[in-house]
mmCIF file of C-alpha atoms (C1' of nucleotides) in Angstrom:
data_model
loop_
_atom_site.group_PDB
_atom_site.id
_atom_site.type_symbol
_atom_site.label_atom_id
_atom_site.label_comp_id
_atom_site.label_asym_id
_atom_site.label_seq_id
_atom_site.Cartn_x
_atom_site.Cartn_y
_atom_site.Cartn_z
ATOM 1 C CA MET A 1 -45.587 149.326 -91.362
ATOM 2 C CA LEU A 2 -43.112 150.213 -88.717
ATOM 3 C CA GLU A 3 -43.384 148.708 -85.298
ATOM 4 C CA TYR A 4 -43.200 150.779 -82.197
ATOM 5 C CA THR A 5 -40.363 149.355 -80.148
ATOM 6 C CA GLU A 6 -39.286 149.742 -76.568
ATOM 7 C CA GLN A 7 -36.143 151.333 -77.879
ATOM 8 C CA MET A 8 -38.207 153.984 -79.557
ATOM 9 C CA ALA A 9 -40.302 154.578 -76.503
ATOM 10 C CA GLU A 10 -37.463 154.669 -74.034
ATOM 11 C CA PRO A 11 -36.181 158.217 -74.377
ATOM 12 C CA PHE A 12 -39.627 159.645 -73.749
ATOM 13 C CA SER A 13 -41.488 158.604 -70.703
ATOM 14 C CA SER A 14 -44.746 160.160 -71.827
ATOM 15 C CA ALA A 15 -46.363 161.709 -74.832
ATOM 16 C CA ILE A 16 -46.965 164.848 -72.835
ATOM 17 C CA GLU A 17 -43.232 165.439 -72.731
ATOM 18 C CA VAL A 18 -43.112 165.048 -76.485
ATOM 19 C CA THR A 19 -45.874 167.538 -76.900
ATOM 20 C CA ALA A 20 -44.228 169.995 -74.624
ATOM 21 C CA ALA A 21 -41.049 169.731 -76.632
ATOM 22 C CA THR A 22 -42.799 170.109 -79.943
ATOM 23 C CA THR A 23 -44.841 173.136 -79.080
ATOM 24 C CA THR A 24 -42.425 175.347 -77.211
ATOM 25 C CA THR A 25 -40.054 176.373 -79.951
ATOM 26 C CA THR A 26 -40.182 176.675 -83.671
ATOM 27 C CA THR A 27 -36.627 175.681 -84.434
ATOM 28 C CA LYS A 28 -36.875 172.463 -82.492
ATOM 29 C CA LYS A 29 -40.484 171.884 -83.350
ATOM 30 C CA ASN A 30 -39.941 168.400 -84.695
ATOM 31 C CA LYS A 31 -36.806 167.588 -82.755
ATOM 32 C CA ASN A 32 -38.482 165.210 -80.380
ATOM 33 C CA LYS A 33 -41.129 163.786 -82.588
ATOM 34 C CA ARG A 34 -41.929 160.235 -81.604
ATOM 35 C CA ARG A 35 -44.592 157.781 -82.506
ATOM 36 C CA PHE A 36 -47.471 157.131 -80.251
ATOM 37 C CA SER A 37 -47.431 153.954 -78.227
ATOM 38 C CA ASP A 38 -49.153 150.777 -79.395
ATOM 39 C CA GLU A 39 -51.796 151.309 -76.787
ATOM 40 C CA GLN A 40 -52.485 154.857 -77.918
ATOM 41 C CA ILE A 41 -52.630 153.823 -81.555
ATOM 42 C CA LYS A 42 -54.884 150.899 -80.781
ATOM 43 C CA SER A 43 -57.265 153.099 -78.898
ATOM 44 C CA LEU A 44 -57.272 155.777 -81.604
ATOM 45 C CA GLU A 45 -57.795 153.141 -84.301
ATOM 46 C CA SER A 46 -60.795 151.662 -82.566
ATOM 47 C CA MET A 47 -62.292 155.120 -82.124
ATOM 48 C CA PHE A 48 -61.683 155.866 -85.777
ATOM 49 C CA GLU A 49 -63.493 152.688 -86.766
ATOM 50 C CA SER A 50 -66.640 153.787 -85.036
ATOM 51 C CA GLU A 51 -66.358 157.490 -85.874
ATOM 52 C CA THR A 52 -64.011 159.178 -88.335
ATOM 53 C CA ARG A 53 -64.625 162.575 -86.781
ATOM 54 C CA LEU A 54 -64.449 163.495 -83.162
ATOM 55 C CA GLU A 55 -66.741 165.857 -81.350
ATOM 56 C CA PRO A 56 -64.767 168.419 -79.342
ATOM 57 C CA ARG A 57 -65.999 166.950 -76.068
ATOM 58 C CA VAL A 58 -64.946 163.432 -77.065
ATOM 59 C CA LYS A 59 -61.650 164.700 -78.338
ATOM 60 C CA LEU A 60 -60.844 166.234 -74.968
ATOM 61 C CA GLN A 61 -61.841 163.036 -73.214
ATOM 62 C CA VAL A 62 -59.763 160.824 -75.503
ATOM 63 C CA ALA A 63 -56.767 163.120 -75.172
ATOM 64 C CA LYS A 64 -57.036 162.966 -71.420
ATOM 65 C CA GLU A 65 -57.361 159.174 -71.386
ATOM 66 C CA LEU A 66 -54.377 158.658 -73.669
ATOM 67 C CA GLY A 67 -52.164 161.311 -72.153
ATOM 68 C CA LEU A 68 -52.063 163.334 -75.355
ATOM 69 C CA GLN A 69 -52.830 166.930 -76.184
ATOM 70 C CA PRO A 70 -56.259 167.448 -77.812
ATOM 71 C CA ARG A 71 -54.368 168.989 -80.702
ATOM 72 C CA GLN A 72 -52.425 165.751 -81.186
ATOM 73 C CA VAL A 73 -55.626 163.741 -81.221
ATOM 74 C CA ALA A 74 -57.146 166.106 -83.770
ATOM 75 C CA ILE A 75 -54.070 165.898 -85.966
ATOM 76 C CA TRP A 76 -54.006 162.120 -85.690
ATOM 77 C CA PHE A 77 -57.600 161.990 -86.931
ATOM 78 C CA GLN A 78 -56.848 164.423 -89.739
ATOM 79 C CA ASN A 79 -53.925 162.351 -90.939
ATOM 80 C CA LYS A 80 -55.874 159.170 -90.501
ATOM 81 C CA ARG A 81 -58.760 160.448 -92.633
ATOM 82 C CA ALA A 82 -56.422 161.674 -95.350
ATOM 83 C CA ARG A 83 -54.375 158.490 -95.502
ATOM 84 C CA TRP A 84 -57.385 156.225 -95.223
ATOM 85 C CA LYS A 85 -58.967 158.087 -98.111
ATOM 86 C CA SER A 86 -55.951 157.666 -100.321
ATOM 87 C CA LYS A 87 -55.778 153.937 -99.531
ATOM 88 C CA GLN A 88 -59.466 153.653 -100.265
ATOM 89 C CA LEU A 89 -58.840 155.248 -103.652
ATOM 90 C CA GLU A 90 -56.169 152.668 -104.336
ATOM 91 C CA ARG A 91 -58.548 149.859 -103.373
ATOM 92 C CA ASP A 92 -61.303 151.275 -105.572
ATOM 93 C CA TYR A 93 -58.886 151.586 -108.451
ATOM 94 C CA SER A 94 -57.869 147.944 -108.096
ATOM 95 C CA ILE A 95 -61.492 146.843 -108.113
ATOM 96 C CA LEU A 96 -62.260 148.917 -111.193
ATOM 97 C CA GLN A 97 -59.188 147.564 -112.922
ATOM 98 C CA ALA A 98 -60.256 143.985 -112.203
ATOM 99 C CA ASN A 99 -63.772 144.671 -113.457
ATOM 100 C CA HIS A 100 -62.391 146.237 -116.588
ATOM 101 C CA ASP A 101 -60.124 143.287 -117.308
ATOM 102 C CA ASN A 102 -62.980 140.884 -116.726
ATOM 103 C CA LEU A 103 -65.258 142.820 -119.042
ATOM 104 C CA ALA A 104 -62.600 143.086 -121.717
ATOM 105 C CA GLY A 105 -62.177 139.322 -121.601
ATOM 106 C CA LYS A 106 -65.901 138.796 -122.036
ATOM 107 C CA TYR A 107 -65.949 141.260 -124.884
ATOM 108 C CA GLU A 108 -63.209 139.434 -126.736
ATOM 109 C CA SER A 109 -64.847 136.025 -126.338
ATOM 110 C CA LEU A 110 -68.219 137.361 -127.467
ATOM 111 C CA LYS A 111 -66.555 138.985 -130.427
ATOM 112 C CA LYS A 112 -65.090 135.662 -131.472
ATOM 113 C CA GLU A 113 -68.387 133.916 -130.903
ATOM 114 C CA LYS A 114 -70.161 136.457 -133.065
ATOM 115 C CA GLN A 115 -67.606 136.072 -135.810
ATOM 116 C CA ALA A 116 -68.126 132.325 -135.842
ATOM 117 C CA LEU A 117 -71.887 132.778 -135.984
ATOM 118 C CA VAL A 118 -71.643 135.213 -138.861
ATOM 119 C CA ILE A 119 -69.587 132.756 -140.839
ATOM 120 C CA GLN A 120 -72.081 130.028 -140.068
ATOM 121 C CA LEU A 121 -74.874 132.334 -141.165
ATOM 122 C CA GLN A 122 -73.182 133.083 -144.444
ATOM 123 C CA LYS A 123 -72.907 129.381 -145.164
ATOM 124 C CA LEU A 124 -76.574 128.848 -144.396
ATOM 125 C CA ASN A 125 -77.523 131.735 -146.659
ATOM 126 C CA ASP A 126 -75.566 130.223 -149.480
ATOM 127 C CA LEU A 127 -77.361 126.938 -148.958
ATOM 128 C CA ILE A 128 -80.737 128.700 -149.027
ATOM 129 C CA LYS A 129 -79.966 130.667 -152.174
ATOM 130 C CA LYS A 130 -78.719 127.780 -154.288
ATOM 131 C CA PRO A 131 -81.942 125.756 -154.503
ATOM 132 C CA LYS A 132 -83.903 128.927 -155.267
ATOM 133 C CA GLU A 133 -81.707 129.933 -158.126
ATOM 134 C CA GLU A 134 -81.893 126.450 -159.569
ATOM 135 C CA GLY A 135 -85.622 125.777 -159.154
ATOM 136 C CA GLN A 136 -87.529 129.091 -159.373
ATOM 137 C CA GLY A 137 -85.958 131.073 -162.135
ATOM 138 C CA SER A 138 -88.145 134.177 -162.678
ATOM 139 C CA ALA A 139 -90.225 133.686 -159.528
ATOM 140 C CA GLN A 140 -88.236 136.373 -157.739
ATOM 141 C CA VAL A 141 -90.177 139.220 -159.286
ATOM 142 C CA THR A 142 -91.903 140.019 -156.014
ATOM 143 C CA ALA A 143 -88.619 140.253 -154.227
ATOM 144 C CA THR A 144 -88.157 143.800 -155.487
ATOM 145 C CA SER A 145 -90.957 144.993 -153.263
ATOM 146 C CA CYS A 146 -89.070 143.957 -150.165
ATOM 147 C CA LYS A 147 -87.405 147.073 -148.872
ATOM 148 C CA ASP A 148 -85.734 147.580 -145.563
ATOM 149 C CA GLY A 149 -88.178 147.634 -142.704
ATOM 150 C CA ASP A 150 -91.242 147.064 -144.856
ATOM 151 C CA LYS A 151 -93.852 144.720 -143.512
ATOM 152 C CA GLY A 152 -95.541 142.139 -145.671
ATOM 153 C CA GLU A 153 -99.190 143.094 -145.724
ATOM 154 C CA THR A 154 -98.616 146.774 -146.404
ATOM 155 C CA THR A 155 -96.378 146.280 -149.405
ATOM 156 C CA VAL A 156 -98.069 143.419 -151.128
ATOM 157 C CA LYS A 157 -100.667 145.091 -153.336
ATOM 158 C CA SER A 158 -103.650 143.227 -154.582
ATOM 159 C CA ASP A 159 -104.394 143.591 -158.265
ATOM 160 C CA SER A 160 -107.641 145.036 -159.583
ATOM 161 C CA SER A 161 -109.216 141.654 -159.987
ATOM 162 C CA MET A 162 -109.014 141.013 -156.277
ATOM 163 C CA GLY A 163 -110.773 144.210 -155.283
ATOM 164 C CA ILE A 164 -111.062 144.505 -151.542
ATOM 165 C CA SER A 165 -111.429 140.807 -151.081
ATOM 166 C CA GLY A 166 -109.401 139.068 -148.451
ATOM 167 C CA HIS A 167 -107.001 141.866 -147.537
ATOM 168 C CA SER A 168 -109.230 144.352 -145.865
ATOM 169 C CA LEU A 169 -110.918 141.571 -143.926
ATOM 170 C CA GLY A 170 -107.697 140.118 -142.745
ATOM 171 C CA VAL A 171 -108.525 136.810 -144.365
ATOM 172 C CA LEU A 172 -106.075 135.269 -146.731
ATOM 173 C CA SER A 173 -107.079 133.807 -150.014
ATOM 174 C CA ASP A 174 -105.104 130.927 -151.473
ATOM 175 C CA GLU A 175 -103.278 133.322 -153.730
ATOM 176 C CA ASP A 176 -102.554 135.606 -150.840
ATOM 177 C CA SER A 177 -101.178 132.740 -148.879
ATOM 178 C CA ALA A 178 -98.947 131.824 -151.732
ATOM 179 C CA ILE A 179 -97.759 135.381 -152.104
ATOM 180 C CA LYS A 180 -97.277 135.687 -148.395
ATOM 181 C CA THR A 181 -95.321 132.502 -148.152
ATOM 182 C CA ASP A 182 -93.170 133.651 -150.975
ATOM 183 C CA TYR A 183 -92.865 137.071 -149.496
ATOM 184 C CA PHE A 184 -91.957 135.941 -146.027
ATOM 185 C CA GLY A 185 -89.609 133.428 -147.426
ATOM 186 C CA LEU A 186 -87.844 136.278 -149.078
ATOM 187 C CA GLU A 187 -88.193 138.522 -146.110
ATOM 188 C CA GLU A 188 -86.608 135.964 -143.899
ATOM 189 C CA GLU A 189 -83.760 135.771 -146.285
ATOM 190 C CA HIS A 190 -83.539 139.518 -146.328
ATOM 191 C CA TYR A 191 -83.625 139.507 -142.564
ATOM 192 C CA LEU A 192 -80.870 136.988 -142.354
ATOM 193 C CA VAL A 193 -78.752 138.982 -144.730
ATOM 194 C CA SER A 194 -79.437 142.168 -142.840
ATOM 195 C CA MET A 195 -78.021 140.578 -139.750
ATOM 196 C CA MET A 196 -74.674 140.605 -141.469
ATOM 197 C CA ASP A 197 -74.621 144.376 -141.561
ATOM 198 C CA PRO A 198 -73.519 146.275 -138.542
ATOM 199 C CA ALA A 199 -76.634 147.906 -137.178
ATOM 200 C CA ASP A 200 -74.847 150.279 -134.929
ATOM 201 C CA ASP A 201 -71.302 151.487 -134.834
ATOM 202 C CA SER A 202 -71.603 153.035 -131.437
ATOM 203 C CA LEU A 203 -69.904 150.194 -129.662
ATOM 204 C CA THR A 204 -67.136 149.330 -132.019
ATOM 205 C CA SER A 205 -64.328 150.848 -130.072
ATOM 206 C CA PRO A 206 -63.236 150.100 -126.534
ATOM 207 C CA GLU A 207 -63.617 153.791 -125.717
ATOM 208 C CA ASP A 208 -67.302 153.448 -126.444
ATOM 209 C CA TRP A 209 -68.198 150.179 -124.848
ATOM 210 C CA ARG A 210 -66.149 150.890 -121.793
ATOM 211 C CA SER A 211 -68.686 153.502 -120.829
ATOM 212 C CA PHE A 212 -71.441 150.939 -120.818
ATOM 213 C CA ASP A 213 -72.804 149.410 -117.689
ATOM 214 C CA SER A 214 -71.831 145.781 -117.898
ATOM 215 C CA ASP A 215 -74.946 144.748 -115.993
ATOM 216 C CA GLY A 216 -77.114 145.952 -118.808
ATOM 217 C CA LEU A 217 -75.001 144.391 -121.456
ATOM 218 C CA PHE A 218 -76.790 141.082 -121.527
ATOM 219 C CA ASP A 219 -80.241 142.436 -121.116
ATOM 220 C CA GLN A 220 -82.099 141.055 -124.110
ATOM 221 C CA SER A 221 -85.136 143.165 -123.522
ATOM 222 C CA ASN A 222 -84.089 145.752 -126.081
ATOM 223 C CA CYS A 223 -86.119 144.073 -128.764
ATOM 224 C CA GLY A 224 -85.856 144.837 -132.419
ATOM 225 C CA TYR A 225 -82.190 144.007 -132.780
ATOM 226 C CA PRO A 226 -80.462 140.753 -132.113
ATOM 227 C CA TRP A 227 -78.002 141.308 -129.272
ATOM 228 C CA TRP A 228 -75.021 140.502 -131.416
ATOM 229 C CA ASP A 229 -75.682 143.545 -133.557
ATOM 230 C CA PHE A 230 -74.146 145.533 -130.736
ATOM 231 C CA TRP A 231 -70.871 143.694 -131.103
ATOM 232 C CA SER A 232 -69.428 144.364 -134.488
ATOM 233 C "C1'" DC B 1 -19.257 145.310 -88.140
ATOM 234 C "C1'" DT B 2 -19.807 150.171 -89.561
ATOM 235 C "C1'" DA B 3 -21.100 154.063 -92.356
ATOM 236 C "C1'" DC B 4 -23.937 155.849 -95.710
ATOM 237 C "C1'" DC B 5 -28.044 156.190 -98.634
ATOM 238 C "C1'" DT B 6 -32.834 155.752 -99.602
ATOM 239 C "C1'" DG B 7 -37.739 155.131 -99.293
ATOM 240 C "C1'" DG B 8 -41.731 154.624 -96.437
ATOM 241 C "C1'" DA B 9 -44.401 155.751 -92.313
ATOM 242 C "C1'" DG B 10 -46.355 158.940 -89.585
ATOM 243 C "C1'" DG B 11 -46.643 163.254 -86.547
ATOM 244 C "C1'" DA B 12 -46.916 168.131 -87.307
ATOM 245 C "C1'" DT B 13 -47.458 172.549 -89.951
ATOM 246 C "C1'" DT B 14 -49.293 175.607 -93.488
ATOM 247 C "C1'" DT B 15 -52.789 177.270 -96.416
ATOM 248 C "C1'" DA B 16 -57.235 177.874 -98.281
ATOM 249 C "C1'" DC B 17 -61.828 177.357 -97.601
ATOM 250 C "C1'" DC B 18 -66.275 176.734 -95.075
ATOM 251 C "C1'" DT B 19 -69.641 177.348 -91.307
ATOM 252 C "C1'" DC B 20 -71.672 179.668 -87.679
ATOM 253 C "C1'" DA B 21 -72.548 182.808 -83.970
ATOM 254 C "C1'" DT C 1 -73.382 192.380 -94.150
ATOM 255 C "C1'" DT C 2 -69.105 191.860 -91.821
ATOM 256 C "C1'" DT C 3 -66.035 189.513 -88.804
ATOM 257 C "C1'" DG C 4 -63.534 186.370 -85.970
ATOM 258 C "C1'" DA C 5 -63.216 181.696 -84.162
ATOM 259 C "C1'" DG C 6 -63.029 177.018 -85.047
ATOM 260 C "C1'" DG C 7 -63.076 173.122 -88.074
ATOM 261 C "C1'" DT C 8 -61.573 170.467 -92.288
ATOM 262 C "C1'" DA C 9 -58.979 168.831 -96.558
ATOM 263 C "C1'" DA C 10 -54.956 168.942 -99.072
ATOM 264 C "C1'" DA C 11 -50.254 169.662 -99.596
ATOM 265 C "C1'" DT C 12 -46.105 169.670 -97.562
ATOM 266 C "C1'" DC C 13 -42.422 169.420 -94.125
ATOM 267 C "C1'" DC C 14 -39.616 166.901 -91.015
ATOM 268 C "C1'" DT C 15 -37.993 163.051 -88.313
ATOM 269 C "C1'" DC C 16 -37.298 158.326 -87.569
ATOM 270 C "C1'" DC C 17 -36.356 153.756 -88.908
ATOM 271 C "C1'" DA C 18 -35.472 149.529 -91.703
ATOM 272 C "C1'" DG C 19 -33.130 147.617 -95.289
ATOM 273 C "C1'" DG C 20 -29.776 147.585 -98.929
ATOM 274 C "C1'" DT C 21 -24.958 148.367 -100.384
#
DNA sequence: CTACCTGGAGGATTTACCTCA
DNA sequence: TTTGAGGTAAATCCTCCAGGT
Protein backbone atom coordinates (compact mmCIF):
# COMPACT_ATOMS: atom_id res chain seq x y z
CA MET A 1 0.00 0.00 0.00
CA LEU A 2 1.37 3.32 -0.99
CA GLU A 3 1.44 6.15 1.47
CA TYR A 4 0.19 9.56 0.61
CA THR A 5 3.08 11.92 1.23
CA GLU A 6 3.37 15.65 1.56
CA GLN A 7 5.48 15.58 -1.55
CA MET A 8 2.61 14.03 -3.43
CA ALA A 9 0.13 16.49 -2.07
CA GLU A 10 2.23 19.57 -2.60
CA PRO A 11 1.65 20.35 -6.26
CA PHE A 12 -2.10 20.35 -5.79
CA SER A 13 -3.59 22.51 -3.15
CA SER A 14 -7.02 20.95 -3.42
CA ALA A 15 -8.79 18.03 -4.97
CA ILE A 16 -11.10 20.43 -6.74
CA GLU A 17 -8.17 21.63 -8.82
CA VAL A 18 -7.40 18.04 -9.72
CA THR A 19 -10.95 17.47 -10.76
CA ALA A 20 -11.01 20.57 -12.84
CA ALA A 21 -7.88 19.45 -14.62
CA THR A 22 -9.16 15.96 -15.22
CA THR A 23 -12.50 16.90 -16.63
CA THR A 24 -11.73 19.76 -18.96
CA THR A 25 -9.83 18.02 -21.70
CA THR A 26 -9.62 14.55 -23.07
CA THR A 27 -5.97 14.54 -24.00
CA LYS A 28 -4.86 15.61 -20.56
CA LYS A 29 -7.59 13.74 -18.78
CA ASN A 30 -5.25 11.86 -16.49
CA LYS A 31 -2.39 14.32 -16.55
CA ASN A 32 -2.99 15.61 -13.07
CA LYS A 33 -4.30 12.54 -11.41
CA ARG A 34 -3.39 12.49 -7.76
CA ARG A 35 -4.38 10.42 -4.81
CA PHE A 36 -6.84 11.65 -2.32
CA SER A 37 -5.51 12.88 0.99
CA ASP A 38 -5.30 10.65 4.05
CA GLU A 39 -8.18 12.54 5.56
CA GLN A 40 -10.36 12.06 2.50
CA ILE A 41 -9.52 8.37 2.30
CA LYS A 42 -10.14 7.89 5.99
CA SER A 43 -13.51 9.52 5.74
CA LEU A 44 -14.48 7.55 2.63
CA GLU A 45 -13.30 4.30 4.24
CA SER A 46 -15.39 4.84 7.33
CA MET A 47 -18.43 5.61 5.19
CA PHE A 48 -17.80 2.49 3.15
CA GLU A 49 -17.69 0.41 6.31
CA SER A 50 -21.17 1.45 7.28
CA GLU A 51 -22.62 1.54 3.76
CA THR A 52 -21.10 0.19 0.55
CA ARG A 53 -23.48 2.23 -1.57
CA LEU A 54 -24.24 5.88 -1.29
CA GLU A 55 -27.60 7.50 -1.74
CA PRO A 56 -27.39 10.46 -4.13
CA ARG A 57 -28.16 12.90 -1.33
CA VAL A 58 -25.41 11.48 0.88
CA LYS A 59 -23.02 11.41 -2.01
CA LEU A 60 -23.49 15.12 -2.60
CA GLN A 61 -23.02 15.82 1.08
CA VAL A 62 -19.86 13.73 1.34
CA ALA A 63 -18.43 15.32 -1.79
CA LYS A 64 -19.06 18.74 -0.37
CA GLU A 65 -17.50 17.87 2.99
CA LEU A 66 -14.38 16.39 1.43
CA GLY A 67 -13.95 18.96 -1.30
CA LEU A 68 -14.44 16.41 -4.05
CA GLN A 69 -16.75 16.21 -7.03
CA PRO A 70 -19.76 13.90 -6.50
CA ARG A 71 -18.51 12.00 -9.52
CA GLN A 72 -15.20 11.35 -7.77
CA VAL A 73 -16.98 10.05 -4.70
CA ALA A 74 -19.12 7.77 -6.84
CA ILE A 75 -16.08 6.46 -8.68
CA TRP A 76 -14.22 5.92 -5.42
CA PHE A 77 -17.11 3.79 -4.15
CA GLN A 78 -17.29 1.86 -7.41
CA ASN A 79 -13.60 1.05 -7.30
CA LYS A 80 -13.79 0.27 -3.63
CA ARG A 81 -16.64 -2.21 -4.13
CA ALA A 82 -14.87 -3.90 -7.03
CA ARG A 83 -11.53 -4.20 -5.26
CA TRP A 84 -13.07 -5.21 -1.96
CA LYS A 85 -14.98 -7.93 -3.76
CA SER A 86 -11.88 -9.32 -5.39
CA LYS A 87 -10.02 -9.34 -2.07
CA GLN A 88 -12.98 -11.05 -0.47
CA LEU A 89 -12.78 -13.73 -3.15
CA GLU A 90 -9.13 -14.24 -2.33
CA ARG A 91 -9.94 -14.55 1.38
CA ASP A 92 -12.73 -17.03 0.68
CA TYR A 93 -10.43 -19.05 -1.53
CA SER A 94 -7.82 -19.24 1.23
CA ILE A 95 -10.42 -20.43 3.71
CA LEU A 96 -11.70 -23.08 1.33
CA GLN A 97 -8.17 -24.20 0.61
CA ALA A 98 -7.44 -24.58 4.32
CA ASN A 99 -10.65 -26.52 4.86
CA HIS A 100 -9.83 -28.77 1.96
CA ASP A 101 -6.34 -29.50 3.26
CA ASN A 102 -7.71 -30.21 6.70
CA LEU A 103 -10.33 -32.57 5.32
CA ALA A 104 -7.82 -34.34 3.11
CA GLY A 105 -5.64 -34.93 6.15
CA LYS A 106 -8.55 -36.42 8.07
CA TYR A 107 -9.43 -38.58 5.11
CA GLU A 108 -5.93 -40.01 4.90
CA SER A 109 -5.74 -40.79 8.61
CA LEU A 110 -9.16 -42.44 8.58
CA LYS A 111 -8.14 -44.45 5.56
CA LYS A 112 -5.12 -45.77 7.42
CA GLU A 113 -7.20 -46.46 10.49
CA LYS A 114 -9.69 -48.41 8.43
CA GLN A 115 -6.95 -50.41 6.80
CA ALA A 116 -5.57 -51.39 10.18
CA LEU A 117 -9.02 -52.40 11.38
CA VAL A 118 -9.63 -54.52 8.31
CA ILE A 119 -6.41 -56.38 8.88
CA GLN A 120 -7.33 -56.89 12.51
CA LEU A 121 -10.73 -58.15 11.42
CA GLN A 122 -9.22 -60.63 9.03
CA LYS A 123 -7.09 -62.04 11.82
CA LEU A 124 -10.09 -62.38 14.09
CA ASN A 125 -12.03 -64.14 11.35
CA ASP A 126 -9.25 -66.61 10.90
CA LEU A 127 -9.27 -67.29 14.62
CA ILE A 128 -13.03 -67.86 14.56
CA LYS A 129 -12.93 -70.19 11.58
CA LYS A 130 -10.18 -72.48 12.82
CA PRO A 131 -11.95 -73.96 15.86
CA LYS A 132 -15.09 -74.50 13.78
CA GLU A 133 -13.32 -76.41 11.09
CA GLU A 134 -11.60 -78.56 13.66
CA GLY A 135 -14.55 -79.29 15.97
CA GLN A 136 -17.78 -79.27 13.92
CA GLY A 137 -17.04 -81.04 10.70
CA SER A 138 -20.38 -81.44 8.85
CA ALA A 139 -22.33 -79.13 11.14
CA GLN A 140 -22.15 -76.35 8.57
CA VAL A 141 -25.02 -77.69 6.52
CA THR A 142 -27.31 -74.89 7.61
CA ALA A 143 -24.81 -72.30 6.55
CA THR A 144 -25.98 -72.60 2.96
CA SER A 145 -29.26 -70.98 3.85
CA CYS A 146 -27.52 -67.80 4.88
CA LYS A 147 -27.76 -65.47 1.93
CA ASP A 148 -26.98 -61.82 1.82
CA GLY A 149 -29.48 -59.75 3.72
CA ASP A 150 -31.58 -62.69 4.85
CA LYS A 151 -32.87 -62.61 8.38
CA GLY A 152 -32.80 -65.64 10.62
CA GLU A 153 -36.41 -66.43 11.37
CA THR A 154 -37.62 -66.12 7.79
CA THR A 155 -35.06 -68.47 6.31
CA VAL A 156 -34.91 -71.15 8.92
CA LYS A 157 -37.69 -73.54 7.93
CA SER A 158 -39.21 -75.89 10.40
CA ASP A 159 -39.56 -79.48 9.26
CA SER A 160 -42.90 -81.25 9.03
CA SER A 161 -42.57 -82.77 12.44
CA MET A 162 -42.55 -79.36 14.06
CA GLY A 163 -45.75 -78.19 12.42
CA ILE A 164 -46.62 -74.68 13.47
CA SER A 165 -45.19 -75.14 16.90
CA GLY A 166 -42.93 -72.51 18.32
CA HIS A 167 -42.33 -70.43 15.21
CA SER A 168 -45.68 -68.89 14.59
CA LEU A 169 -46.03 -68.11 18.27
CA GLY A 170 -42.69 -66.47 18.48
CA VAL A 171 -41.59 -68.93 21.13
CA LEU A 172 -38.42 -70.85 20.64
CA SER A 173 -38.16 -74.52 21.28
CA ASP A 174 -34.87 -76.00 22.41
CA GLU A 175 -34.17 -77.13 18.89
CA ASP A 176 -35.02 -73.73 17.55
CA SER A 177 -32.68 -72.15 20.00
CA ALA A 178 -29.95 -74.45 18.92
CA ILE A 179 -30.61 -73.73 15.28
CA LYS A 180 -30.81 -70.04 15.97
CA THR A 181 -27.60 -70.00 17.90
CA ASP A 182 -25.94 -71.85 15.12
CA TYR A 183 -27.53 -69.64 12.56
CA PHE A 184 -26.64 -66.38 14.21
CA GLY A 185 -23.21 -67.63 14.88
CA LEU A 186 -22.86 -68.11 11.19
CA GLU A 187 -24.63 -64.92 10.37
CA GLU A 188 -22.29 -62.98 12.55
CA GLU A 189 -19.44 -64.53 10.74
CA HIS A 190 -21.06 -63.71 7.46
CA TYR A 191 -21.61 -60.19 8.68
CA LEU A 192 -18.03 -59.82 9.69
CA VAL A 193 -16.87 -61.08 6.35
CA SER A 194 -19.25 -58.79 4.54
CA MET A 195 -17.65 -55.85 6.24
CA MET A 196 -14.55 -56.60 4.24
CA ASP A 197 -16.33 -55.86 0.99
CA PRO A 198 -16.68 -52.32 -0.14
CA ALA A 199 -20.34 -51.49 0.25
CA ASP A 200 -20.24 -48.40 -1.83
CA ASP A 201 -17.77 -47.13 -4.35
CA SER A 202 -19.22 -43.67 -4.47
CA LEU A 203 -16.59 -42.17 -2.24
CA THR A 204 -13.48 -43.86 -3.44
CA SER A 205 -12.04 -40.97 -5.32
CA PRO A 206 -11.18 -37.52 -4.05
CA GLU A 207 -13.41 -36.05 -6.76
CA ASP A 208 -16.33 -37.77 -5.11
CA TRP A 209 -15.72 -37.20 -1.46
CA ARG A 210 -14.68 -33.64 -1.98
CA SER A 211 -18.27 -32.83 -2.80
CA PHE A 212 -19.40 -34.09 0.56
CA ASP A 213 -20.23 -31.83 3.42
CA SER A 214 -17.60 -32.55 6.01
CA ASP A 215 -20.03 -31.79 8.82
CA GLY A 216 -22.13 -34.75 7.86
CA LEU A 217 -19.21 -37.03 7.44
CA PHE A 218 -19.13 -38.27 10.99
CA ASP A 219 -22.83 -38.49 11.46
CA GLN A 220 -23.38 -42.09 12.49
CA SER A 221 -27.11 -41.87 12.20
CA ASN A 222 -27.14 -43.44 8.76
CA CYS A 223 -27.74 -46.86 10.21
CA GLY A 224 -27.42 -50.07 8.31
CA TYR A 225 -23.80 -49.63 7.32
CA PRO A 226 -20.81 -49.26 9.53
CA TRP A 227 -19.31 -45.83 8.89
CA TRP A 228 -16.07 -47.25 7.62
CA ASP A 229 -17.85 -48.78 4.66
CA PHE A 230 -17.85 -45.29 3.20
CA TRP A 231 -14.08 -45.19 3.23
CA SER A 232 -12.73 -47.85 0.98
C1' DC B 1 24.30 9.00 -6.94
C1' DT B 2 21.64 8.57 -11.26
C1' DA B 3 18.98 6.44 -14.87
C1' DC B 4 16.08 2.93 -16.21
C1' DC B 5 12.74 -0.81 -15.65
C1' DT B 6 8.93 -3.06 -13.51
C1' DG B 7 4.96 -4.18 -10.78
C1' DG B 8 1.39 -2.63 -7.73
C1' DA B 9 -1.98 0.80 -6.25
C1' DG B 10 -5.57 3.55 -7.25
C1' DG B 11 -8.30 7.27 -9.82
C1' DA B 12 -10.82 7.53 -14.07
C1' DT B 13 -13.10 5.86 -18.41
C1' DT B 14 -15.73 2.71 -21.31
C1' DT B 15 -19.19 -0.59 -22.13
C1' DA B 16 -23.09 -3.37 -21.30
C1' DC B 17 -26.90 -4.04 -18.67
C1' DC B 18 -30.76 -2.95 -15.44
C1' DT B 19 -34.44 -0.14 -13.33
C1' DC B 20 -37.79 3.25 -13.28
C1' DA B 21 -40.54 7.19 -14.40
C1' DT C 1 -44.63 -0.54 -25.33
C1' DT C 2 -40.98 2.65 -26.00
C1' DT C 3 -37.57 5.78 -24.40
C1' DG C 4 -34.23 8.42 -21.93
C1' DA C 5 -31.91 9.19 -17.54
C1' DG C 6 -29.36 7.40 -13.94
C1' DG C 7 -27.12 3.69 -11.57
C1' DT C 8 -23.99 -0.46 -11.29
C1' DA C 9 -20.41 -4.16 -12.36
C1' DA C 10 -16.67 -5.45 -14.98
C1' DA C 11 -12.89 -4.57 -17.78
C1' DT C 12 -9.57 -1.58 -18.93
C1' DC C 13 -6.70 2.56 -19.23
C1' DC C 14 -3.44 5.67 -17.34
C1' DT C 15 -0.51 7.80 -13.93
C1' DC C 16 2.30 7.66 -10.00
C1' DC C 17 5.51 5.66 -6.96
C1' DA C 18 8.69 2.35 -4.64
C1' DG C 19 12.09 -0.83 -5.15
C1' DG C 20 15.47 -3.40 -7.71
C1' DT C 21 19.44 -3.35 -10.90
